[in-house]
Coordinates of C-alpha atoms in Angstrom, one line a residue:
M281 CA -55.7 -36.3 -28.5
T282 CA -51.5 -35.8 -29.9
Q283 CA -52.5 -32.0 -29.8
Y284 CA -54.4 -32.4 -26.0
T285 CA -51.5 -34.5 -24.8
A286 CA -49.0 -31.8 -26.2
F287 CA -50.8 -29.0 -24.4
S288 CA -51.3 -30.7 -21.3
T289 CA -47.7 -31.1 -21.1
G290 CA -46.7 -27.9 -21.1
L291 CA -45.8 -27.9 -25.3
T292 CA -46.6 -24.7 -27.6
E293 CA -45.8 -26.8 -30.4
V294 CA -49.1 -26.9 -31.5
P295 CA -51.6 -24.3 -31.9
N296 CA -54.4 -24.9 -28.8
T297 CA -57.0 -25.5 -31.2
E298 CA -57.9 -28.8 -29.8
L299 CA -59.8 -26.5 -26.7

């Protein structure tokens, strides 16, 4: 869930592997 939150915030700290 953390990855999704980061992506939703607009941060590219983690790759969009979730989507």
